[in-house]
Short mmCIF file of C-alpha atoms in Angstrom, two decimals:
data_model
loop_
_atom_site.label_atom_id
_atom_site.label_comp_id
_atom_site.label_asym_id
_atom_site.label_seq_id
_atom_site.Cartn_x
_atom_site.Cartn_y
_atom_site.Cartn_z
CA UNK A 27 50.23 20.53 70.54
CA UNK A 28 49.40 17.90 67.93
CA UNK A 29 51.56 14.78 68.02
CA UNK A 30 51.46 11.80 65.67
CA UNK A 31 53.07 8.67 67.08
CA UNK A 32 54.48 6.64 64.23
CA UNK A 33 57.50 4.77 65.64
CA UNK A 34 59.73 7.84 65.44
CA UNK A 35 61.95 9.06 68.27
CA UNK A 36 59.88 11.33 70.51
CA UNK A 37 62.40 13.92 71.63
CA UNK A 38 63.00 15.48 75.00
CA UNK A 39 61.74 18.81 73.65
CA UNK A 40 58.44 17.21 72.61
CA UNK A 41 58.08 15.50 75.97
CA UNK A 42 58.71 18.82 77.73
CA UNK A 43 55.99 20.44 75.61
CA UNK A 44 53.57 17.65 76.60
CA UNK A 45 54.45 18.26 80.26
CA UNK A 46 53.80 21.99 79.91
CA UNK A 47 50.52 21.87 77.97
CA UNK A 48 47.78 19.57 76.77
CA UNK A 49 48.40 17.49 73.67
CA UNK A 50 46.32 15.80 70.96
CA UNK A 51 47.75 12.39 70.06
CA UNK A 52 47.13 10.33 66.94
CA UNK A 53 48.65 7.11 65.59
CA UNK A 54 50.43 7.03 62.23
CA UNK A 55 50.07 4.36 59.55
CA UNK A 56 53.24 2.46 60.50
CA UNK A 57 52.28 2.36 64.18
CA UNK A 58 48.82 1.07 63.27
CA UNK A 59 50.30 -1.65 61.08
CA UNK A 60 52.72 -2.86 63.74
CA UNK A 61 50.06 -2.85 66.48
CA UNK A 62 47.70 -4.85 64.28
CA UNK A 63 50.34 -7.44 63.30
CA UNK A 64 51.35 -7.95 66.92
CA UNK A 65 47.76 -8.44 68.00
CA UNK A 66 47.03 -10.85 65.15
CA UNK A 67 49.81 -13.09 66.40
CA UNK A 68 48.39 -13.06 69.95
CA UNK A 69 44.99 -14.08 68.56
CA UNK A 70 46.69 -16.87 66.63
CA UNK A 71 48.53 -18.11 69.74
CA UNK A 72 45.35 -18.15 71.86
CA UNK A 73 43.47 -20.01 69.13
CA UNK A 74 46.27 -22.57 68.95
CA UNK A 75 46.07 -23.34 72.66
CA UNK A 76 49.72 -22.56 73.40
CA UNK A 77 50.41 -21.63 77.05
CA UNK A 78 51.92 -18.14 77.26
CA UNK A 79 52.64 -16.16 80.41
CA UNK A 80 50.22 -13.32 80.96
CA UNK A 81 48.05 -14.35 78.05
CA UNK A 82 46.43 -17.49 79.43
CA UNK A 83 48.25 -17.99 82.74
CA UNK A 84 48.23 -16.41 86.16
CA UNK A 85 50.78 -13.78 87.14
CA UNK A 86 53.94 -13.67 89.24
CA UNK A 87 54.25 -16.82 91.33
CA UNK A 88 50.90 -17.95 89.90
CA UNK A 89 52.36 -18.15 86.38
CA UNK A 90 52.01 -21.94 86.33
CA UNK A 91 48.21 -21.75 86.62
CA UNK A 92 46.54 -22.23 83.23
CA UNK A 93 43.43 -20.09 82.60
CA UNK A 94 40.54 -21.34 80.46
CA UNK A 95 39.83 -19.46 77.23
CA UNK A 96 36.40 -18.31 78.39
CA UNK A 97 38.03 -16.58 81.39
CA UNK A 98 40.80 -14.69 79.56
CA UNK A 99 39.01 -11.34 79.51
CA UNK A 100 38.12 -11.70 83.18
CA UNK A 101 41.77 -12.56 83.90
CA UNK A 102 42.93 -9.21 82.49
CA UNK A 103 40.25 -7.19 84.29
CA UNK A 104 40.98 -8.99 87.56
CA UNK A 105 44.63 -8.08 87.12
CA UNK A 106 43.77 -4.39 86.76
CA UNK A 107 41.37 -4.38 89.71
CA UNK A 108 43.62 -6.35 92.08
CA UNK A 109 46.68 -4.23 91.31
CA UNK A 110 44.96 -0.86 91.76
CA UNK A 111 46.11 -0.51 95.37
CA UNK A 112 48.04 2.77 95.25
CA UNK A 113 47.97 5.15 98.20
CA UNK A 114 48.90 8.75 98.91
CA UNK A 115 48.12 11.97 97.14
CA UNK A 116 47.28 11.79 93.43
CA UNK A 117 49.87 12.68 90.83
CA UNK A 118 49.31 15.98 89.04
CA UNK A 119 47.64 16.14 85.63
CA UNK A 120 50.90 17.12 83.93
CA UNK A 121 52.57 13.96 85.25
CA UNK A 122 49.60 11.75 84.35
CA UNK A 123 49.55 13.20 80.84
CA UNK A 124 53.21 12.25 80.42
CA UNK A 125 52.53 8.74 81.77
CA UNK A 126 49.72 8.19 79.28
CA UNK A 127 51.74 9.58 76.37
CA UNK A 128 54.78 7.42 77.14
CA UNK A 129 52.52 4.36 77.42
CA UNK A 130 51.07 5.14 73.97
CA UNK A 131 54.61 5.43 72.58
CA UNK A 132 55.51 2.01 74.02
CA UNK A 133 52.36 0.23 72.83
CA UNK A 134 52.64 1.82 69.37
CA UNK A 135 55.97 0.08 68.81
CA UNK A 136 54.01 -3.10 68.16
CA UNK A 137 55.65 -5.53 70.57
CA UNK A 138 52.86 -5.73 73.16
CA UNK A 139 50.15 -7.73 71.39
CA UNK A 140 47.32 -5.32 72.20
CA UNK A 141 44.52 -4.30 69.88
CA UNK A 142 44.54 -1.01 67.98
CA UNK A 143 41.26 -0.21 69.75
CA UNK A 144 42.99 -0.16 73.14
CA UNK A 145 45.75 2.26 72.08
CA UNK A 146 43.25 4.51 70.30
CA UNK A 147 41.11 4.66 73.43
CA UNK A 148 44.11 5.70 75.49
CA UNK A 149 44.76 8.44 72.91
CA UNK A 150 41.13 9.52 73.21
CA UNK A 151 41.47 9.95 76.96
CA UNK A 152 44.51 12.17 76.41
CA UNK A 153 42.75 14.17 73.70
CA UNK A 154 39.65 14.73 75.86
CA UNK A 155 41.84 15.79 78.83
CA UNK A 156 40.54 12.88 80.91
CA UNK A 157 43.32 12.18 83.39
CA UNK A 158 43.04 9.11 85.66
CA UNK A 159 43.49 9.72 89.38
CA UNK A 160 46.75 7.89 90.06
CA UNK A 161 47.95 7.66 93.67
CA UNK A 162 51.62 8.58 93.96
CA UNK A 163 52.74 5.77 96.29
CA UNK A 164 52.79 2.00 95.96
CA UNK A 165 55.31 1.12 93.25
CA UNK A 166 58.73 -0.49 93.76
CA UNK A 167 59.70 -0.05 90.10
CA UNK A 168 59.53 -3.74 89.10
CA UNK A 169 57.64 -5.49 87.52
CA UNK A 170 57.14 -2.03 86.24
CA UNK A 171 54.97 0.54 87.97
CA UNK A 172 52.19 -1.97 88.57
CA UNK A 173 49.94 -0.24 91.11
CA UNK A 174 49.91 3.27 89.61
CA UNK A 175 49.53 1.96 86.06
CA UNK A 176 46.61 -0.19 87.25
CA UNK A 177 44.82 3.03 88.23
CA UNK A 178 45.51 4.39 84.74
CA UNK A 179 44.27 1.18 83.14
CA UNK A 180 41.16 1.21 85.31
CA UNK A 181 39.97 4.40 83.67
CA UNK A 182 40.06 2.70 80.25
CA UNK A 183 37.59 0.07 81.42
CA UNK A 184 35.42 2.58 83.27
CA UNK A 185 36.68 1.91 86.79
CA UNK A 186 38.04 4.33 89.36
CA UNK A 187 38.13 8.11 89.22
CA UNK A 188 39.50 10.67 86.80
CA UNK A 189 40.04 14.43 86.68
CA UNK A 190 38.48 16.56 83.96
CA UNK A 191 39.18 20.30 84.04
CA UNK A 192 40.49 19.86 87.56
CA UNK A 193 37.31 18.21 88.82
CA UNK A 194 37.22 14.62 90.09
CA UNK A 195 34.51 12.36 88.70
CA UNK A 196 33.95 8.67 88.07
CA UNK A 197 35.73 7.24 85.07
CA UNK A 198 32.50 5.77 83.78
CA UNK A 199 30.75 9.16 83.86
CA UNK A 200 33.69 10.90 82.17
CA UNK A 201 33.86 8.33 79.39
CA UNK A 202 30.11 8.56 78.81
CA UNK A 203 30.24 12.36 78.67
CA UNK A 204 33.08 12.24 76.13
CA UNK A 205 31.35 9.56 74.05
CA UNK A 206 34.12 7.04 74.66
CA UNK A 207 33.18 3.39 75.01
CA UNK A 208 34.89 1.57 77.92
CA UNK A 209 37.31 -1.09 76.75
CA UNK A 210 36.63 -4.78 77.34
CA UNK A 211 40.17 -6.08 77.79
CA UNK A 212 41.41 -8.85 75.50
CA UNK A 213 44.21 -11.37 76.22
CA UNK A 214 47.44 -9.77 77.46
CA UNK A 215 46.06 -6.22 77.39
CA UNK A 216 45.84 -5.73 81.14
CA UNK A 217 49.38 -6.98 81.56
CA UNK A 218 50.67 -4.72 78.75
CA UNK A 219 49.08 -1.72 80.43
CA UNK A 220 50.42 -2.51 83.91
CA UNK A 221 53.92 -3.66 83.00
CA UNK A 222 56.21 -0.77 82.21
CA UNK A 223 58.28 2.05 83.68
CA UNK A 224 56.08 4.90 82.51
CA UNK A 225 55.26 6.33 85.96
CA UNK A 226 58.88 6.34 87.12
CA UNK A 227 59.97 7.79 83.80
CA UNK A 228 57.32 10.53 83.79
CA UNK A 229 58.18 11.57 87.35
CA UNK A 230 61.87 11.68 86.45
CA UNK A 231 61.21 13.61 83.24
CA UNK A 232 59.18 16.21 85.10
CA UNK A 233 62.03 16.51 87.60
CA UNK A 234 64.45 17.07 84.71
CA UNK A 235 62.32 19.84 83.28
CA UNK A 236 61.97 21.47 86.70
CA UNK A 237 65.72 21.14 87.26
CA UNK A 238 66.33 23.00 84.01
CA UNK A 239 64.09 25.82 85.20
CA UNK A 240 65.78 26.03 88.59
CA UNK A 241 69.33 25.63 87.30
CA UNK A 242 68.71 28.60 85.00
CA UNK A 243 67.61 30.71 87.96
CA UNK A 244 70.59 29.49 90.00
CA UNK A 245 72.97 30.68 87.28
CA UNK A 246 71.29 34.10 87.26
CA UNK A 247 71.43 34.26 91.06
CA UNK A 248 75.07 33.18 91.04
CA UNK A 249 76.05 35.94 88.61
CA UNK A 250 74.11 38.46 90.70
CA UNK A 251 75.85 37.33 93.89
CA UNK A 252 79.24 37.63 92.20
CA UNK A 253 78.45 41.21 91.23
CA UNK A 254 76.95 42.02 94.63
CA UNK A 255 80.18 41.13 96.49
CA UNK A 256 82.28 42.80 93.76
CA UNK A 257 83.57 39.42 92.73
CA UNK A 258 85.75 38.78 89.72
CA UNK A 259 84.60 37.30 86.43
CA UNK A 260 88.15 36.16 85.62
CA UNK A 261 87.44 32.61 86.90
CA UNK A 262 84.79 32.40 84.18
CA UNK A 263 87.33 33.05 81.40
CA UNK A 264 86.84 30.50 78.64
CA UNK A 265 90.53 29.66 78.51
CA UNK A 266 90.40 28.30 82.06
CA UNK A 267 87.45 26.09 81.18
CA UNK A 268 88.87 24.90 77.88
CA UNK A 269 92.03 23.44 79.37
CA UNK A 270 89.93 21.19 81.60
CA UNK A 271 87.53 20.26 78.84
CA UNK A 272 84.24 19.36 80.57
CA UNK A 273 81.30 20.46 78.44
CA UNK A 274 79.08 21.52 81.31
CA UNK A 275 81.80 23.65 82.86
CA UNK A 276 82.49 25.39 79.56
CA UNK A 277 78.78 26.04 79.00
CA UNK A 278 78.10 27.37 82.50
CA UNK A 279 81.09 29.73 82.39
CA UNK A 280 79.79 31.10 79.10
CA UNK A 281 76.38 31.82 80.62
CA UNK A 282 77.95 33.56 83.64
CA UNK A 283 80.20 35.70 81.42
CA UNK A 284 77.25 36.79 79.35
CA UNK A 285 75.14 37.60 82.41
CA UNK A 286 77.85 39.85 83.86
CA UNK A 287 78.88 41.47 80.59
CA UNK A 288 78.84 45.27 80.79
CA UNK A 289 78.43 45.56 84.55
CA UNK A 290 79.52 48.95 85.90
CA UNK A 291 80.04 47.32 89.30
CA UNK A 292 82.53 44.86 87.81
CA UNK A 293 84.36 47.64 85.95
CA UNK A 294 84.70 49.65 89.15
CA UNK A 295 87.01 47.16 90.87
CA UNK A 296 89.05 45.61 88.07
CA UNK A 297 92.27 46.73 89.75
CA UNK A 298 91.25 46.06 93.36
CA UNK A 299 93.52 44.25 95.81
CA UNK A 300 91.34 41.16 96.30
CA UNK A 301 93.17 38.11 95.00
CA UNK A 302 90.48 35.41 94.97
CA UNK A 303 86.79 35.01 95.73
CA UNK A 304 85.33 32.20 97.86
CA UNK A 305 84.67 28.90 96.09
CA UNK A 306 80.90 29.43 96.00
CA UNK A 307 81.57 32.33 93.61
CA UNK A 308 84.78 31.28 91.89
CA UNK A 309 83.99 27.60 91.29
CA UNK A 310 80.49 27.98 89.86
CA UNK A 311 81.55 26.68 86.43
CA UNK A 312 83.16 23.63 87.98
CA UNK A 313 80.30 22.79 90.37
CA UNK A 314 77.22 23.80 88.38
CA UNK A 315 78.92 22.65 85.20
CA UNK A 316 79.28 19.18 86.69
CA UNK A 317 75.60 19.32 87.64
CA UNK A 318 74.75 20.26 84.06
CA UNK A 319 76.72 17.27 82.80
CA UNK A 320 74.72 15.05 85.18
CA UNK A 321 71.51 16.58 83.85
CA UNK A 322 72.56 15.92 80.27
CA UNK A 323 73.35 12.28 81.05
CA UNK A 324 70.02 11.81 82.83
CA UNK A 325 68.22 13.38 79.86
CA UNK A 326 69.84 10.88 77.51
CA UNK A 327 68.75 7.95 79.70
CA UNK A 328 65.19 9.23 80.04
CA UNK A 329 64.77 10.03 76.35
CA UNK A 330 65.75 6.45 75.58
CA UNK A 331 63.42 5.08 78.27
CA UNK A 332 60.52 7.25 77.07
CA UNK A 333 60.77 5.58 73.66
CA UNK A 334 61.31 2.07 75.04
CA UNK A 335 59.10 -1.02 75.15
CA UNK A 336 59.05 -2.06 78.80
CA UNK A 337 56.22 -4.57 79.26
CA UNK A 338 56.46 -8.36 79.38
CA UNK A 339 56.30 -10.76 77.63
CA UNK A 340 57.17 -9.19 74.29
CA UNK A 341 55.59 -10.19 71.01
CA UNK A 342 57.85 -10.51 67.96
CA UNK A 343 55.29 -11.09 65.25
CA UNK A 344 57.82 -11.16 62.41
CA UNK A 345 59.60 -14.17 63.90
CA UNK A 346 56.47 -15.69 65.48
CA UNK A 347 57.92 -15.59 68.98
CA UNK A 348 56.73 -14.45 72.39
CA UNK A 349 59.71 -13.86 74.67
CA UNK A 350 59.63 -13.30 78.41
CA UNK A 351 62.30 -10.99 79.82
CA UNK A 352 62.69 -8.13 82.25
CA UNK A 353 62.40 -4.79 80.44
CA UNK A 354 59.95 -3.72 83.15
CA UNK A 355 62.82 -3.42 85.65
CA UNK A 356 63.33 0.32 86.09
CA UNK A 357 66.95 0.24 87.25
CA UNK A 358 68.09 2.68 84.50
CA UNK A 359 65.52 5.22 85.72
CA UNK A 360 66.35 4.62 89.39
CA UNK A 361 70.07 5.14 88.91
CA UNK A 362 69.48 8.22 86.75
CA UNK A 363 67.14 9.70 89.37
CA UNK A 364 69.65 9.03 92.14
CA UNK A 365 72.38 10.69 90.06
CA UNK A 366 70.15 13.71 89.47
CA UNK A 367 69.41 13.92 93.20
CA UNK A 368 73.11 14.55 93.85
CA UNK A 369 73.16 17.39 91.33
CA UNK A 370 70.00 18.94 92.74
CA UNK A 371 71.46 18.85 96.25
CA UNK A 372 74.66 20.52 95.02
CA UNK A 373 72.85 23.31 93.18
CA UNK A 374 71.02 24.13 96.40
CA UNK A 375 74.11 23.77 98.57
CA UNK A 376 76.11 26.23 96.47
CA UNK A 377 73.26 28.73 96.41
CA UNK A 378 72.92 28.56 100.20
CA UNK A 379 76.66 29.20 100.59
CA UNK A 380 76.39 32.31 98.45
CA UNK A 381 73.50 33.57 100.60
CA UNK A 382 75.67 33.05 103.68
CA UNK A 383 78.46 34.99 101.95
CA UNK A 384 76.18 37.89 101.05
CA UNK A 385 74.96 38.45 104.62
CA UNK A 386 78.48 38.21 106.11
CA UNK A 387 79.87 41.75 106.05
CA UNK A 388 83.41 40.53 106.75
CA UNK A 389 83.53 38.67 103.45
CA UNK A 390 80.99 40.46 101.25
CA UNK A 391 81.85 44.10 102.03
CA UNK A 392 78.09 44.69 102.25
CA UNK A 393 76.10 45.85 105.29
CA UNK A 394 75.64 43.04 107.80
CA UNK A 395 72.62 40.89 106.89
CA UNK A 396 71.97 43.18 103.91
CA UNK A 397 70.09 45.85 105.84
CA UNK A 398 70.67 49.37 107.07
CA UNK A 399 70.49 50.02 110.79
CA UNK A 400 71.65 46.52 111.69
CA UNK A 401 70.78 45.67 115.26
CA UNK A 402 67.47 47.43 115.07
CA UNK A 403 66.88 45.37 111.92
CA UNK A 404 67.85 41.72 111.45
CA UNK A 405 67.54 41.83 107.66
CA UNK A 406 68.22 38.55 105.81
CA UNK A 407 69.51 36.75 108.93
CA UNK A 408 66.66 34.25 109.16
CA UNK A 409 66.22 33.96 105.40
CA UNK A 410 69.69 32.38 105.34
CA UNK A 411 68.68 30.05 108.17
CA UNK A 412 65.70 28.91 106.10
CA UNK A 413 67.99 28.27 103.13
CA UNK A 414 70.39 26.32 105.36
CA UNK A 415 67.54 24.17 106.69
CA UNK A 416 66.36 23.34 103.18
CA UNK A 417 69.88 22.59 101.91
CA UNK A 418 70.48 20.29 104.86
CA UNK A 419 67.16 18.50 104.31
CA UNK A 420 68.17 17.82 100.71
CA UNK A 421 71.29 16.03 101.89
CA UNK A 422 69.07 13.36 103.45
CA UNK A 423 66.85 13.18 100.37
CA UNK A 424 69.95 12.67 98.19
CA UNK A 425 70.58 9.22 99.71
CA UNK A 426 70.28 6.75 96.82
CA UNK A 427 66.94 4.98 96.62
CA UNK A 428 68.17 2.36 94.18
CA UNK A 429 70.29 0.56 96.78
CA UNK A 430 67.27 -0.11 98.96
CA UNK A 431 65.76 -3.10 97.15
CA UNK A 432 63.12 -5.15 98.96
CA UNK A 433 61.72 -8.51 97.74
CA UNK A 434 58.06 -8.70 96.70
CA UNK A 435 55.56 -11.22 95.31
CA UNK A 436 56.68 -14.14 97.49
CA UNK A 437 60.30 -13.63 96.36
CA UNK A 438 59.49 -14.05 92.67
CA UNK A 439 60.40 -10.39 92.32
CA UNK A 440 63.45 -10.60 94.56
CA UNK A 441 65.23 -7.44 93.39
CA UNK A 442 63.41 -4.21 92.61
CA UNK A 443 64.60 -0.77 91.50
CA UNK A 444 62.66 1.65 93.75
CA UNK A 445 62.68 3.95 90.71
CA UNK A 446 59.27 5.45 91.45
CA UNK A 447 60.34 6.74 94.83
CA UNK A 448 63.76 7.69 93.45
CA UNK A 449 62.04 9.95 90.92
CA UNK A 450 59.21 11.16 93.15
CA UNK A 451 61.51 12.38 95.93
CA UNK A 452 63.28 14.63 93.42
CA UNK A 453 60.25 16.92 93.48
CA UNK A 454 60.55 17.47 97.23
CA UNK A 455 64.19 18.37 96.69
CA UNK A 456 63.27 20.70 93.83
CA UNK A 457 60.67 22.44 95.97
CA UNK A 458 63.46 23.08 98.47
CA UNK A 459 66.00 24.46 96.03
CA UNK A 460 63.42 26.65 94.31
CA UNK A 461 63.00 28.38 97.67
CA UNK A 462 66.76 28.52 98.27
CA UNK A 463 67.40 30.11 94.88
CA UNK A 464 64.49 32.51 95.44
CA UNK A 465 66.13 33.66 98.66
CA UNK A 466 69.44 34.16 96.87
CA UNK A 467 67.80 36.17 94.10
CA UNK A 468 66.28 38.50 96.69
CA UNK A 469 69.49 38.74 98.72
CA UNK A 470 71.68 39.35 95.68
CA UNK A 471 69.33 42.03 94.38
CA UNK A 472 69.50 43.74 97.77
CA UNK A 473 73.29 43.55 97.73
CA UNK A 474 73.61 44.98 94.22
CA UNK A 475 71.41 47.94 95.09
CA UNK A 476 73.85 48.95 97.84
CA UNK A 477 76.31 49.81 95.05
CA UNK A 478 74.13 52.47 93.47
CA UNK A 479 74.58 54.65 91.45
CA UNK A 480 76.75 51.98 89.83
CA UNK A 481 74.66 49.51 87.85
CA UNK A 482 75.03 45.86 87.12
CA UNK A 483 74.74 44.41 83.61
CA UNK A 484 71.63 44.96 81.52
CA UNK A 485 70.56 41.34 82.02
CA UNK A 486 70.93 41.47 85.79
CA UNK A 487 69.29 44.89 85.96
CA UNK A 488 66.29 43.48 84.08
CA UNK A 489 66.08 40.59 86.57
CA UNK A 490 66.16 43.01 89.52
CA UNK A 491 63.40 45.12 87.95
CA UNK A 492 61.25 41.99 87.73
CA UNK A 493 62.01 41.03 91.31
CA UNK A 494 61.09 44.48 92.57
CA UNK A 495 57.61 44.07 91.10
CA UNK A 496 57.20 41.21 93.55
CA UNK A 497 59.36 42.27 96.48
CA UNK A 498 60.30 45.90 97.25
CA UNK A 499 63.78 46.73 98.52
CA UNK A 500 64.29 45.66 102.14
CA UNK A 501 64.48 48.91 104.15
CA UNK A 502 63.10 47.80 107.52
CA UNK A 503 62.33 44.42 109.02
CA UNK A 504 59.30 42.62 107.57
CA UNK A 505 58.31 39.07 106.75
CA UNK A 506 59.83 37.78 103.52
CA UNK A 507 57.82 34.57 103.48
CA UNK A 508 55.30 35.64 100.85
CA UNK A 509 58.03 37.26 98.75
CA UNK A 510 60.07 34.04 98.77
CA UNK A 511 57.00 32.06 97.79
CA UNK A 512 56.21 34.34 94.86
CA UNK A 513 59.79 34.49 93.59
CA UNK A 514 60.03 30.69 93.88
CA UNK A 515 56.94 30.49 91.68
CA UNK A 516 58.76 32.44 88.96
CA UNK A 517 61.74 30.10 89.34
CA UNK A 518 59.53 27.02 88.97
CA UNK A 519 57.74 28.60 86.02
CA UNK A 520 60.99 28.84 84.09
CA UNK A 521 61.06 32.63 83.89
CA UNK A 522 64.88 32.63 83.93
CA UNK A 523 65.34 29.97 81.25
CA UNK A 524 65.97 32.51 78.48
CA UNK A 525 69.28 33.41 80.12
CA UNK A 526 70.51 29.80 79.90
CA UNK A 527 68.39 28.20 77.17
CA UNK A 528 71.42 27.52 74.97
CA UNK A 529 72.82 25.02 77.48
CA UNK A 530 69.62 23.25 78.60
CA UNK A 531 69.03 19.80 77.04
CA UNK A 532 65.29 20.09 76.35
CA UNK A 533 65.42 23.73 75.20
CA UNK A 534 68.60 23.76 73.09
CA UNK A 535 67.46 21.08 70.63
#
């Protein structure tokens, strides 16, 4: 993908594309002009001897310490080196690519005072697929994602390690191989690179995109489970949804109706005596629809944040002002991530309840534990236990991270967002629900096949055909672990998105 950054809104769809594949980034004429004007004012301020935080002072509680002009470059490099204290496993290349892109977007707005050379070098790293090794832990989400962004900034000056084609090497060697000259930081540039919410935002964006993939699969699995237990599609009638009015509910019901359209199994019991199905079947539009509304809200917040200027202080060259504020505080991202965590937990919880329904012969009308010769065979008994364990684990992960502020920097930073952890823990939750939904897909496919020769809808039949290429029908007891893993991989890869693309924020625009 080729992307020119020129102070336009970078959409969620574009950000998703950058998460999925490599991107070549260039700066447009307007972005170049604004960057240059902002930097010219910083040069003017330094030459005039005015004391400005982060330009010629220390940082945090050391802001009152004035730094001599001949030490300003060293000040910025010291900042990068001293703040590069992240720990834990490195973030994946797709996350790092998003971080770097969002940082370019912020700097290109022209309120950071950096040189054009710095932003162009960051673009060059992206374009040469040089991804800094950024440890995943060590940020409290204010003043921005300082530690992880310091590791990103280190690569620009030739420090630390990077990944190129999946291989770890020194940043200096990678830059030399690509013909990129390491940057010698100028006043304010280290601070502009380190201040900002780009790591939290990238982690949350990636979680959004993964949630879209998994929600799509959950809708497919939910429709399959409804057909497997000979459930009714009447609760999905658009008139029921319209009188309540929630957009997500209306959209989800539409997807479920379309998935079940033309099912021979559904037609076979239109006049049966069952009055109502359990909530996990009947209330899918209400529950998953509410989750979709959460997802849409979170997408709006993150699209705004991805296009935001979040470093400090900010340079307003047109009015000749440098203003110190708090745009680096990632509370919007933290609260959005916590909100999304609730939706993720609910998607998994509802899927697990449908698995439990499928294996319960008293409620599903299917063979106990979805296997012939029950007793000799245990069937899907333990697969449901695995799903229950994962759903329960997600309840703990759903506890809001944003309420757990802890003071840092000798109480100068006395309230922090915890946005980085809030966003990072979403991926653990998503790993869990990908496995839960994979189990439901396998269980629902097994249940539907007990109704042969009656067939489900064409869409569901196509899904089952794809599943059977991975996992054969369960005739006798065997381990399902590898099957679950492989089906979960298709869920994470977005192979079910086509069935719900019309309702997904980043795919419907």
